[in-house]
Amino acid sequence: MSDTLELAKELISRSSITPEDAGCQDLMMARLQALGFALETLNFGDTRNFWARRGTQAPLFCFAGHTDVVPSGPLKEWQSNPFQPEVRNGMLYGRGAADMKGSLAAMITATEAFLAKHPQHRGSIAFLITSDEEGPATDGTVRVVETLEQRNEKIDWCLVGEPSSTDKLADVVKNGRRGSHGCRLVVKGVQGHVAYPHLARNPLHQALPALAELAARQWDQGNDHFPPTTFQISNIHAGTGATNVIPGYLEVLFNFRFSTQTTHKELEQQVEGILNRHNLDYEVEWILSGSPFLTAKGALLDTAQQAVRDIMGYDTRLSTSGGTSDGRFIAPTGAQVLELGPLNATIHKVNECVDIEDLDNLSRIYARLMELLLA
């Protein structure tokens, strides 16, 4: 059993359902302390985070990741206990195998291998690890980054271990992510009897034309790196449950996934302009989960592509697809940010798994990347 597989199994065996860490970070910190890293625990609320750094000079290369996982779902649908890792037919099964305890294990063993060959490397190496990525993400990476910014400690290059691969290991590297901007819209009406609509005001009837316009609108054309901005309604609620009552209000939840072609403020202005044009009585609550970020060029992108070629023998493809990641908190500081990890086919699913050969190759890719940057 390889060191990477063994460590991945140890991490998976800890039931770290968000925001719990369940001892995963202690395990990682012990390995890093043995390598000469200075360790700092930065806990906020019920979230556990740590910052570990080896070296004091620039440039600073940072691994970023999370020890928390999503709940397992129905245990009866798992072929084995999600928190008792099991290897079957060359695959490691368990919650977090792909998202992202396999990546965390590969980061640690890659760093051990790199330092064994290059103990006097240039610059610095760091780890930024949280237990709040799968949850609200309010007391995790964002708070650690705020702390680093307050003391002017700058990350130059950051590799996030999110599962980026699609068909084979490292066939895709995420060099950016779309922004996520949500809204809770409440359209106010006047409740009444359906037989006397002239004595009421139906917010559904009033809002539907505006919602149809929002759903049909093309917000932008996208650009070379991002697809066009999308708008999706995720929830609508109105009424008392009775068939003879006109509802007094309508609540709508919707979300934008937006590119660098527009800003969240521009989206807000356009939405509210449409609502106003339809003469709605409404309230809006906007929730910006993250702005888009892009690493279009630079040393990190070049070396990641080279590392994949050196270890895997093929070229990787750049992508900005998918949801959000904690990279959205790190990129605004000026850091170059990439995401590179195992296949994402089973993440958040029952019987989540990762190829054990991919784990070893991922560790080699990480080690080669550090070698190209810091040796």
mmCIF file of C-alpha atoms in Angstrom:
data_model
loop_
_atom_site.group_PDB
_atom_site.id
_atom_site.type_symbol
_atom_site.label_atom_id
_atom_site.label_comp_id
_atom_site.label_asym_id
_atom_site.label_seq_id
_atom_site.Cartn_x
_atom_site.Cartn_y
_atom_site.Cartn_z
ATOM 1 C CA MET A 1 0.000 0.000 0.000
ATOM 2 C CA SER A 2 1.464 3.356 -1.056
ATOM 3 C CA ASP A 3 1.935 6.201 1.411
ATOM 4 C CA THR A 4 -0.692 8.238 -0.413
ATOM 5 C CA LEU A 5 -3.269 5.468 -0.285
ATOM 6 C CA GLU A 6 -2.552 4.782 3.376
ATOM 7 C CA LEU A 7 -2.944 8.453 4.328
ATOM 8 C CA ALA A 8 -6.122 8.799 2.239
ATOM 9 C CA LYS A 9 -7.625 5.856 4.073
ATOM 10 C CA GLU A 10 -6.714 7.363 7.436
ATOM 11 C CA LEU A 11 -8.410 10.633 6.477
ATOM 12 C CA ILE A 12 -11.544 8.953 5.114
ATOM 13 C CA SER A 13 -11.917 6.925 8.315
ATOM 14 C CA ARG A 14 -12.530 10.187 10.194
ATOM 15 C CA SER A 15 -16.196 11.160 9.897
ATOM 16 C CA SER A 16 -15.633 14.855 9.208
ATOM 17 C CA ILE A 17 -19.098 15.892 8.042
ATOM 18 C CA THR A 18 -19.084 19.670 7.585
ATOM 19 C CA PRO A 19 -18.144 21.648 9.643
ATOM 20 C CA GLU A 20 -16.529 18.872 11.692
ATOM 21 C CA ASP A 21 -12.854 18.073 11.166
ATOM 22 C CA ALA A 22 -12.791 14.894 13.316
ATOM 23 C CA GLY A 23 -9.012 14.915 13.696
ATOM 24 C CA CYS A 24 -8.068 15.110 10.017
ATOM 25 C CA GLN A 25 -6.142 18.336 10.444
ATOM 26 C CA ASP A 26 -4.217 16.979 13.439
ATOM 27 C CA LEU A 27 -3.093 14.096 11.267
ATOM 28 C CA MET A 28 -1.943 16.438 8.500
ATOM 29 C CA MET A 29 -0.254 18.875 10.867
ATOM 30 C CA ALA A 30 1.752 16.101 12.500
ATOM 31 C CA ARG A 31 3.165 15.120 9.093
ATOM 32 C CA LEU A 32 3.937 18.762 8.232
ATOM 33 C CA GLN A 33 5.541 19.504 11.582
ATOM 34 C CA ALA A 34 7.951 16.653 10.957
ATOM 35 C CA LEU A 35 8.959 18.427 7.733
ATOM 36 C CA GLY A 36 9.782 21.689 9.481
ATOM 37 C CA PHE A 37 6.557 23.608 8.852
ATOM 38 C CA ALA A 38 5.520 26.322 11.299
ATOM 39 C CA LEU A 39 1.922 25.535 12.275
ATOM 40 C CA GLU A 40 -0.864 27.956 13.135
ATOM 41 C CA THR A 41 -4.411 26.993 14.094
ATOM 42 C CA LEU A 42 -6.938 29.628 13.053
ATOM 43 C CA ASN A 43 -10.377 28.629 14.317
ATOM 44 C CA PHE A 44 -13.479 30.764 13.809
ATOM 45 C CA GLY A 45 -16.903 29.817 15.115
ATOM 46 C CA ASP A 46 -17.341 26.059 14.787
ATOM 47 C CA THR A 47 -14.844 25.887 11.919
ATOM 48 C CA ARG A 48 -11.338 24.552 12.280
ATOM 49 C CA ASN A 49 -8.603 25.882 10.000
ATOM 50 C CA PHE A 50 -4.845 25.709 9.918
ATOM 51 C CA TRP A 51 -2.093 27.584 8.151
ATOM 52 C CA ALA A 52 1.277 25.866 7.830
ATOM 53 C CA ARG A 53 4.337 27.429 6.245
ATOM 54 C CA ARG A 54 7.885 26.274 5.555
ATOM 55 C CA GLY A 55 10.218 29.137 4.710
ATOM 56 C CA THR A 56 9.913 32.887 5.038
ATOM 57 C CA GLN A 57 10.865 34.121 1.587
ATOM 58 C CA ALA A 58 8.899 34.743 -1.577
ATOM 59 C CA PRO A 59 7.654 33.270 -3.808
ATOM 60 C CA LEU A 60 5.050 31.465 -1.716
ATOM 61 C CA PHE A 61 3.419 28.336 -3.138
ATOM 62 C CA CYS A 62 0.319 27.183 -1.271
ATOM 63 C CA PHE A 63 -1.766 24.014 -1.285
ATOM 64 C CA ALA A 64 -5.395 24.771 -0.353
ATOM 65 C CA GLY A 65 -8.093 22.295 0.553
ATOM 66 C CA HIS A 66 -10.780 21.145 2.948
ATOM 67 C CA THR A 67 -11.136 18.256 5.379
ATOM 68 C CA ASP A 68 -14.931 18.462 5.663
ATOM 69 C CA VAL A 69 -17.208 16.271 3.549
ATOM 70 C CA VAL A 70 -20.901 16.213 2.700
ATOM 71 C CA PRO A 71 -23.187 13.744 4.507
ATOM 72 C CA SER A 72 -23.112 10.173 3.225
ATOM 73 C CA GLY A 73 -26.764 9.878 2.250
ATOM 74 C CA PRO A 74 -28.640 6.579 2.770
ATOM 75 C CA LEU A 75 -26.199 4.077 4.283
ATOM 76 C CA LYS A 76 -28.158 1.162 2.826
ATOM 77 C CA GLU A 77 -27.244 2.359 -0.670
ATOM 78 C CA TRP A 78 -23.500 2.188 0.018
ATOM 79 C CA GLN A 79 -21.697 -1.047 -0.807
ATOM 80 C CA SER A 80 -19.457 -0.440 2.216
ATOM 81 C CA ASN A 81 -19.465 1.913 5.194
ATOM 82 C CA PRO A 82 -18.638 5.407 3.854
ATOM 83 C CA PHE A 83 -16.300 6.048 6.774
ATOM 84 C CA GLN A 84 -14.588 2.653 6.680
ATOM 85 C CA PRO A 85 -12.440 3.021 3.545
ATOM 86 C CA GLU A 86 -12.303 -0.052 1.357
ATOM 87 C CA VAL A 87 -10.301 -0.930 -1.757
ATOM 88 C CA ARG A 88 -12.160 -2.922 -4.420
ATOM 89 C CA ASN A 89 -10.955 -3.574 -7.956
ATOM 90 C CA GLY A 90 -8.307 -0.880 -7.792
ATOM 91 C CA MET A 91 -10.671 1.776 -6.443
ATOM 92 C CA LEU A 92 -10.714 3.369 -2.982
ATOM 93 C CA TYR A 93 -14.281 3.806 -1.699
ATOM 94 C CA GLY A 94 -15.405 6.183 1.030
ATOM 95 C CA ARG A 95 -16.919 9.598 1.600
ATOM 96 C CA GLY A 96 -14.332 12.191 0.615
ATOM 97 C CA ALA A 97 -12.212 9.803 -1.467
ATOM 98 C CA ALA A 98 -12.427 12.185 -4.426
ATOM 99 C CA ASP A 99 -13.651 15.355 -2.697
ATOM 100 C CA MET A 100 -11.121 15.896 -1.381
ATOM 101 C CA LYS A 101 -9.273 13.648 1.046
ATOM 102 C CA GLY A 102 -7.476 11.880 -1.776
ATOM 103 C CA SER A 103 -6.057 15.231 -2.877
ATOM 104 C CA LEU A 104 -5.047 16.119 0.695
ATOM 105 C CA ALA A 105 -3.134 12.865 1.000
ATOM 106 C CA ALA A 106 -1.421 13.499 -2.334
ATOM 107 C CA MET A 107 -0.448 17.017 -1.228
ATOM 108 C CA ILE A 108 1.234 15.703 1.912
ATOM 109 C CA THR A 109 3.130 12.850 0.245
ATOM 110 C CA ALA A 110 4.138 15.089 -2.663
ATOM 111 C CA THR A 111 5.582 17.616 -0.225
ATOM 112 C CA GLU A 112 7.442 14.855 1.623
ATOM 113 C CA ALA A 113 8.897 13.567 -1.648
ATOM 114 C CA PHE A 114 9.848 17.055 -2.847
ATOM 115 C CA LEU A 115 11.566 18.007 0.404
ATOM 116 C CA ALA A 116 13.481 14.732 0.502
ATOM 117 C CA LYS A 117 15.078 15.758 -2.813
ATOM 118 C CA HIS A 118 15.142 19.539 -2.326
ATOM 119 C CA PRO A 119 15.459 20.408 1.382
ATOM 120 C CA GLN A 120 17.013 23.781 0.495
ATOM 121 C CA HIS A 121 14.327 24.832 -1.983
ATOM 122 C CA ARG A 122 13.810 28.466 -2.854
ATOM 123 C CA GLY A 123 10.816 30.442 -1.622
ATOM 124 C CA SER A 124 8.219 28.974 0.737
ATOM 125 C CA ILE A 125 5.583 26.230 0.806
ATOM 126 C CA ALA A 126 2.284 26.576 2.667
ATOM 127 C CA PHE A 127 -0.927 24.700 3.405
ATOM 128 C CA LEU A 128 -4.279 26.449 3.922
ATOM 129 C CA ILE A 129 -6.783 23.868 5.147
ATOM 130 C CA THR A 130 -10.360 24.404 6.348
ATOM 131 C CA SER A 131 -13.339 22.360 7.581
ATOM 132 C CA ASP A 132 -15.929 24.772 6.150
ATOM 133 C CA GLU A 133 -15.850 24.382 2.361
ATOM 134 C CA GLU A 134 -18.882 22.117 1.996
ATOM 135 C CA GLY A 135 -20.950 24.266 4.358
ATOM 136 C CA PRO A 136 -21.653 28.005 4.483
ATOM 137 C CA ALA A 137 -17.964 28.809 3.834
ATOM 138 C CA THR A 138 -18.130 31.828 6.113
ATOM 139 C CA ASP A 139 -15.577 30.898 8.796
ATOM 140 C CA GLY A 140 -13.092 28.928 6.716
ATOM 141 C CA THR A 141 -10.754 29.955 3.922
ATOM 142 C CA VAL A 142 -12.245 33.439 3.684
ATOM 143 C CA ARG A 143 -11.347 34.169 7.332
ATOM 144 C CA VAL A 144 -7.848 32.727 7.008
ATOM 145 C CA VAL A 145 -7.234 34.859 3.915
ATOM 146 C CA GLU A 146 -8.441 37.929 5.822
ATOM 147 C CA THR A 147 -5.899 37.124 8.545
ATOM 148 C CA LEU A 148 -3.093 36.726 6.022
ATOM 149 C CA GLU A 149 -4.039 39.985 4.314
ATOM 150 C CA GLN A 150 -4.036 41.854 7.621
ATOM 151 C CA ARG A 151 -0.400 40.913 8.148
ATOM 152 C CA ASN A 152 0.507 41.355 4.473
ATOM 153 C CA GLU A 153 1.384 37.684 3.997
ATOM 154 C CA LYS A 154 0.926 37.132 0.258
ATOM 155 C CA ILE A 155 0.343 33.884 -1.606
ATOM 156 C CA ASP A 156 1.919 33.944 -5.072
ATOM 157 C CA TRP A 157 0.731 30.573 -6.378
ATOM 158 C CA CYS A 158 -2.142 28.504 -5.001
ATOM 159 C CA LEU A 159 -3.139 24.998 -6.025
ATOM 160 C CA VAL A 160 -6.584 23.915 -4.824
ATOM 161 C CA GLY A 161 -7.112 20.150 -4.716
ATOM 162 C CA GLU A 162 -10.711 20.135 -5.939
ATOM 163 C CA PRO A 163 -11.595 17.180 -8.195
ATOM 164 C CA SER A 164 -11.122 18.810 -11.599
ATOM 165 C CA SER A 165 -10.610 15.763 -13.834
ATOM 166 C CA THR A 166 -13.356 14.503 -16.148
ATOM 167 C CA ASP A 167 -12.411 11.314 -18.031
ATOM 168 C CA LYS A 168 -8.853 10.646 -16.883
ATOM 169 C CA LEU A 169 -6.556 12.111 -14.262
ATOM 170 C CA ALA A 170 -5.510 15.708 -14.942
ATOM 171 C CA ASP A 171 -7.258 15.896 -18.311
ATOM 172 C CA VAL A 172 -8.785 19.147 -17.012
ATOM 173 C CA VAL A 173 -7.281 21.908 -14.904
ATOM 174 C CA LYS A 174 -9.623 24.593 -13.636
ATOM 175 C CA ASN A 175 -7.996 27.975 -14.198
ATOM 176 C CA GLY A 176 -11.002 29.970 -13.023
ATOM 177 C CA ARG A 177 -14.591 29.797 -11.831
ATOM 178 C CA ARG A 178 -17.758 31.705 -12.519
ATOM 179 C CA GLY A 179 -19.170 33.970 -9.844
ATOM 180 C CA SER A 180 -22.291 33.000 -7.910
ATOM 181 C CA HIS A 181 -24.866 35.652 -7.019
ATOM 182 C CA GLY A 182 -28.144 34.645 -5.405
ATOM 183 C CA CYS A 183 -31.323 36.521 -4.588
ATOM 184 C CA ARG A 184 -34.395 36.131 -2.392
ATOM 185 C CA LEU A 185 -37.198 38.069 -4.017
ATOM 186 C CA VAL A 186 -40.472 38.720 -2.195
ATOM 187 C CA VAL A 187 -43.320 40.135 -4.299
ATOM 188 C CA LYS A 188 -46.080 41.602 -2.157
ATOM 189 C CA GLY A 189 -49.761 41.232 -2.935
ATOM 190 C CA VAL A 190 -53.042 41.348 -1.023
ATOM 191 C CA GLN A 191 -54.510 38.079 0.228
ATOM 192 C CA GLY A 192 -58.153 37.404 -0.529
ATOM 193 C CA HIS A 193 -60.838 35.006 -1.718
ATOM 194 C CA VAL A 194 -60.426 33.648 -5.245
ATOM 195 C CA ALA A 195 -64.097 34.436 -5.919
ATOM 196 C CA TYR A 196 -63.444 38.134 -5.232
ATOM 197 C CA PRO A 197 -60.191 38.914 -7.070
ATOM 198 C CA HIS A 198 -61.111 42.612 -7.309
ATOM 199 C CA LEU A 199 -60.696 42.766 -3.523
ATOM 200 C CA ALA A 200 -57.228 41.202 -3.584
ATOM 201 C CA ARG A 201 -53.978 41.496 -5.515
ATOM 202 C CA ASN A 202 -52.379 38.279 -6.747
ATOM 203 C CA PRO A 203 -48.551 38.531 -6.599
ATOM 204 C CA LEU A 204 -48.185 35.429 -8.779
ATOM 205 C CA HIS A 205 -50.174 36.967 -11.622
ATOM 206 C CA GLN A 206 -48.226 40.189 -11.295
ATOM 207 C CA ALA A 207 -44.767 38.603 -11.058
ATOM 208 C CA LEU A 208 -44.973 35.904 -13.738
ATOM 209 C CA PRO A 209 -44.404 38.248 -16.714
ATOM 210 C CA ALA A 210 -41.338 39.703 -14.988
ATOM 211 C CA LEU A 211 -40.011 36.246 -14.137
ATOM 212 C CA ALA A 212 -40.554 35.115 -17.717
ATOM 213 C CA GLU A 213 -38.563 38.123 -18.941
ATOM 214 C CA LEU A 214 -35.749 37.358 -16.496
ATOM 215 C CA ALA A 215 -35.652 33.716 -17.582
ATOM 216 C CA ALA A 216 -35.550 34.603 -21.291
ATOM 217 C CA ARG A 217 -32.982 37.383 -21.045
ATOM 218 C CA GLN A 218 -29.462 36.946 -22.406
ATOM 219 C CA TRP A 219 -27.270 38.655 -19.844
ATOM 220 C CA ASP A 220 -24.017 38.672 -21.792
ATOM 221 C CA GLN A 221 -22.166 36.790 -24.513
ATOM 222 C CA GLY A 222 -19.465 35.353 -22.282
ATOM 223 C CA ASN A 223 -15.864 35.611 -23.470
ATOM 224 C CA ASP A 224 -12.895 33.477 -24.470
ATOM 225 C CA HIS A 225 -12.655 31.964 -20.986
ATOM 226 C CA PHE A 226 -16.257 31.854 -19.742
ATOM 227 C CA PRO A 227 -19.644 30.850 -21.175
ATOM 228 C CA PRO A 228 -22.491 33.385 -21.066
ATOM 229 C CA THR A 229 -23.963 34.266 -17.684
ATOM 230 C CA THR A 230 -26.861 32.010 -16.644
ATOM 231 C CA PHE A 231 -29.999 32.743 -14.603
ATOM 232 C CA GLN A 232 -31.878 29.945 -12.842
ATOM 233 C CA ILE A 233 -34.934 30.021 -10.570
ATOM 234 C CA SER A 234 -34.425 27.391 -7.876
ATOM 235 C CA ASN A 235 -37.498 27.812 -5.674
ATOM 236 C CA ILE A 236 -40.941 29.455 -5.754
ATOM 237 C CA HIS A 237 -43.357 29.581 -2.826
ATOM 238 C CA ALA A 238 -46.751 31.214 -2.438
ATOM 239 C CA GLY A 239 -50.128 30.540 -0.924
ATOM 240 C CA THR A 240 -51.606 28.936 2.170
ATOM 241 C CA GLY A 241 -52.167 25.508 0.662
ATOM 242 C CA ALA A 242 -55.859 26.190 0.184
ATOM 243 C CA THR A 243 -57.309 26.337 -3.332
ATOM 244 C CA ASN A 244 -59.650 29.230 -2.625
ATOM 245 C CA VAL A 245 -57.179 31.766 -1.231
ATOM 246 C CA ILE A 246 -55.254 34.308 -3.304
ATOM 247 C CA PRO A 247 -51.742 34.454 -1.805
ATOM 248 C CA GLY A 248 -50.570 37.566 -0.038
ATOM 249 C CA TYR A 249 -46.977 37.256 -1.185
ATOM 250 C CA LEU A 250 -44.701 35.321 -3.530
ATOM 251 C CA GLU A 251 -41.171 34.245 -2.585
ATOM 252 C CA VAL A 252 -38.709 33.409 -5.352
ATOM 253 C CA LEU A 253 -35.121 32.194 -5.008
ATOM 254 C CA PHE A 254 -32.850 32.516 -8.025
ATOM 255 C CA ASN A 255 -29.154 32.429 -8.837
ATOM 256 C CA PHE A 256 -26.755 33.847 -11.401
ATOM 257 C CA ARG A 257 -23.559 32.085 -12.431
ATOM 258 C CA PHE A 258 -21.706 34.947 -14.051
ATOM 259 C CA SER A 259 -18.518 35.538 -15.967
ATOM 260 C CA THR A 260 -15.912 38.281 -15.878
ATOM 261 C CA GLN A 261 -17.970 39.912 -18.639
ATOM 262 C CA THR A 262 -20.284 41.479 -16.058
ATOM 263 C CA THR A 263 -20.363 42.373 -12.357
ATOM 264 C CA HIS A 264 -22.793 41.423 -9.618
ATOM 265 C CA LYS A 265 -23.810 45.070 -9.258
ATOM 266 C CA GLU A 266 -24.704 45.273 -12.954
ATOM 267 C CA LEU A 267 -26.853 42.158 -12.588
ATOM 268 C CA GLU A 268 -28.637 43.637 -9.597
ATOM 269 C CA GLN A 269 -29.373 46.845 -11.502
ATOM 270 C CA GLN A 270 -30.744 44.956 -14.504
ATOM 271 C CA VAL A 271 -32.978 42.708 -12.379
ATOM 272 C CA GLU A 272 -34.397 45.548 -10.336
ATOM 273 C CA GLY A 273 -34.952 47.557 -13.508
ATOM 274 C CA ILE A 274 -37.130 44.753 -14.890
ATOM 275 C CA LEU A 275 -39.050 44.417 -11.602
ATOM 276 C CA ASN A 276 -39.653 48.152 -11.505
ATOM 277 C CA ARG A 277 -40.816 48.244 -15.121
ATOM 278 C CA HIS A 278 -43.479 45.661 -14.232
ATOM 279 C CA ASN A 279 -44.632 47.865 -11.329
ATOM 280 C CA LEU A 280 -44.090 45.194 -8.680
ATOM 281 C CA ASP A 281 -44.195 45.850 -4.957
ATOM 282 C CA TYR A 282 -41.170 43.855 -3.891
ATOM 283 C CA GLU A 283 -38.176 43.380 -1.619
ATOM 284 C CA VAL A 284 -34.865 41.802 -2.628
ATOM 285 C CA GLU A 285 -32.082 40.270 -0.569
ATOM 286 C CA TRP A 286 -28.899 39.695 -2.567
ATOM 287 C CA ILE A 287 -26.285 37.115 -1.518
ATOM 288 C CA LEU A 288 -22.930 37.232 -3.288
ATOM 289 C CA SER A 289 -21.263 33.836 -2.761
ATOM 290 C CA GLY A 290 -18.228 34.670 -4.845
ATOM 291 C CA SER A 291 -16.997 36.745 -7.756
ATOM 292 C CA PRO A 292 -15.528 35.118 -10.868
ATOM 293 C CA PHE A 293 -11.781 34.622 -11.016
ATOM 294 C CA LEU A 294 -9.381 33.681 -13.787
ATOM 295 C CA THR A 295 -5.733 32.686 -14.029
ATOM 296 C CA ALA A 296 -5.233 33.088 -17.757
ATOM 297 C CA LYS A 297 -1.451 33.010 -17.761
ATOM 298 C CA GLY A 298 1.564 32.879 -15.481
ATOM 299 C CA ALA A 299 4.163 30.578 -13.960
ATOM 300 C CA LEU A 300 1.643 28.423 -12.083
ATOM 301 C CA LEU A 301 -0.393 27.654 -15.200
ATOM 302 C CA ASP A 302 2.717 26.938 -17.271
ATOM 303 C CA THR A 303 4.248 24.624 -14.681
ATOM 304 C CA ALA A 304 0.971 22.782 -14.020
ATOM 305 C CA GLN A 305 0.622 22.021 -17.725
ATOM 306 C CA GLN A 306 4.255 20.903 -17.870
ATOM 307 C CA ALA A 307 3.910 18.734 -14.752
ATOM 308 C CA VAL A 308 0.922 16.923 -16.249
ATOM 309 C CA ARG A 309 2.836 16.316 -19.481
ATOM 310 C CA ASP A 310 5.881 15.043 -17.577
ATOM 311 C CA ILE A 311 3.947 12.601 -15.375
ATOM 312 C CA MET A 312 0.952 11.611 -17.486
ATOM 313 C CA GLY A 313 2.330 12.026 -21.000
ATOM 314 C CA TYR A 314 -0.540 14.121 -22.354
ATOM 315 C CA ASP A 315 -1.757 17.714 -22.405
ATOM 316 C CA THR A 316 -4.361 19.026 -20.009
ATOM 317 C CA ARG A 317 -7.350 21.163 -20.956
ATOM 318 C CA LEU A 318 -8.218 24.433 -19.230
ATOM 319 C CA SER A 319 -11.752 24.996 -17.971
ATOM 320 C CA THR A 320 -13.767 27.422 -15.857
ATOM 321 C CA SER A 321 -16.890 25.243 -15.657
ATOM 322 C CA GLY A 322 -18.596 23.912 -12.553
ATOM 323 C CA GLY A 323 -19.645 25.523 -9.306
ATOM 324 C CA THR A 324 -17.673 27.635 -6.876
ATOM 325 C CA SER A 325 -14.604 26.723 -4.850
ATOM 326 C CA ASP A 326 -12.543 28.348 -2.128
ATOM 327 C CA GLY A 327 -10.285 29.662 -4.879
ATOM 328 C CA ARG A 328 -12.765 32.557 -5.054
ATOM 329 C CA PHE A 329 -11.444 33.828 -1.720
ATOM 330 C CA ILE A 330 -7.764 33.515 -2.608
ATOM 331 C CA ALA A 331 -7.670 34.892 -6.157
ATOM 332 C CA PRO A 332 -8.725 38.468 -5.179
ATOM 333 C CA THR A 333 -5.495 38.831 -3.186
ATOM 334 C CA GLY A 334 -3.537 38.722 -6.442
ATOM 335 C CA ALA A 335 -2.537 35.063 -6.260
ATOM 336 C CA GLN A 336 -2.458 32.837 -9.320
ATOM 337 C CA VAL A 337 -4.983 30.056 -8.554
ATOM 338 C CA LEU A 338 -5.551 26.685 -10.207
ATOM 339 C CA GLU A 339 -7.593 23.613 -9.282
ATOM 340 C CA LEU A 340 -6.174 20.181 -10.002
ATOM 341 C CA GLY A 341 -7.454 16.957 -8.495
ATOM 342 C CA PRO A 342 -8.935 13.528 -9.252
ATOM 343 C CA LEU A 343 -11.994 12.575 -11.287
ATOM 344 C CA ASN A 344 -15.219 14.276 -10.224
ATOM 345 C CA ALA A 345 -17.615 11.588 -11.514
ATOM 346 C CA THR A 346 -18.598 10.293 -8.041
ATOM 347 C CA ILE A 347 -18.267 13.366 -5.816
ATOM 348 C CA HIS A 348 -21.170 13.877 -3.379
ATOM 349 C CA LYS A 349 -22.651 10.582 -4.606
ATOM 350 C CA VAL A 350 -23.280 7.268 -2.898
ATOM 351 C CA ASN A 351 -20.222 4.980 -3.294
ATOM 352 C CA GLU A 352 -17.825 7.866 -3.875
ATOM 353 C CA CYS A 353 -14.476 6.509 -5.034
ATOM 354 C CA VAL A 354 -11.091 7.289 -6.538
ATOM 355 C CA ASP A 355 -8.654 5.209 -8.564
ATOM 356 C CA ILE A 356 -5.716 4.281 -6.309
ATOM 357 C CA GLU A 357 -3.285 4.582 -9.230
ATOM 358 C CA ASP A 358 -4.594 8.112 -9.792
ATOM 359 C CA LEU A 359 -3.788 8.962 -6.174
ATOM 360 C CA ASP A 360 -0.137 8.055 -6.657
ATOM 361 C CA ASN A 361 0.063 9.874 -9.987
ATOM 362 C CA LEU A 362 -1.596 12.942 -8.476
ATOM 363 C CA SER A 363 1.084 12.995 -5.791
ATOM 364 C CA ARG A 364 3.744 12.791 -8.514
ATOM 365 C CA ILE A 365 2.146 15.651 -10.448
ATOM 366 C CA TYR A 366 2.077 17.828 -7.329
ATOM 367 C CA ALA A 367 5.700 17.000 -6.538
ATOM 368 C CA ARG A 368 6.789 17.741 -10.118
ATOM 369 C CA LEU A 369 4.945 21.067 -10.043
ATOM 370 C CA MET A 370 6.778 22.095 -6.877
ATOM 371 C CA GLU A 371 10.038 21.023 -8.444
ATOM 372 C CA LEU A 372 9.430 23.202 -11.496
ATOM 373 C CA LEU A 373 8.473 26.187 -9.328
ATOM 374 C CA LEU A 374 10.809 25.973 -6.359
ATOM 375 C CA ALA A 375 13.777 23.648 -6.986
#
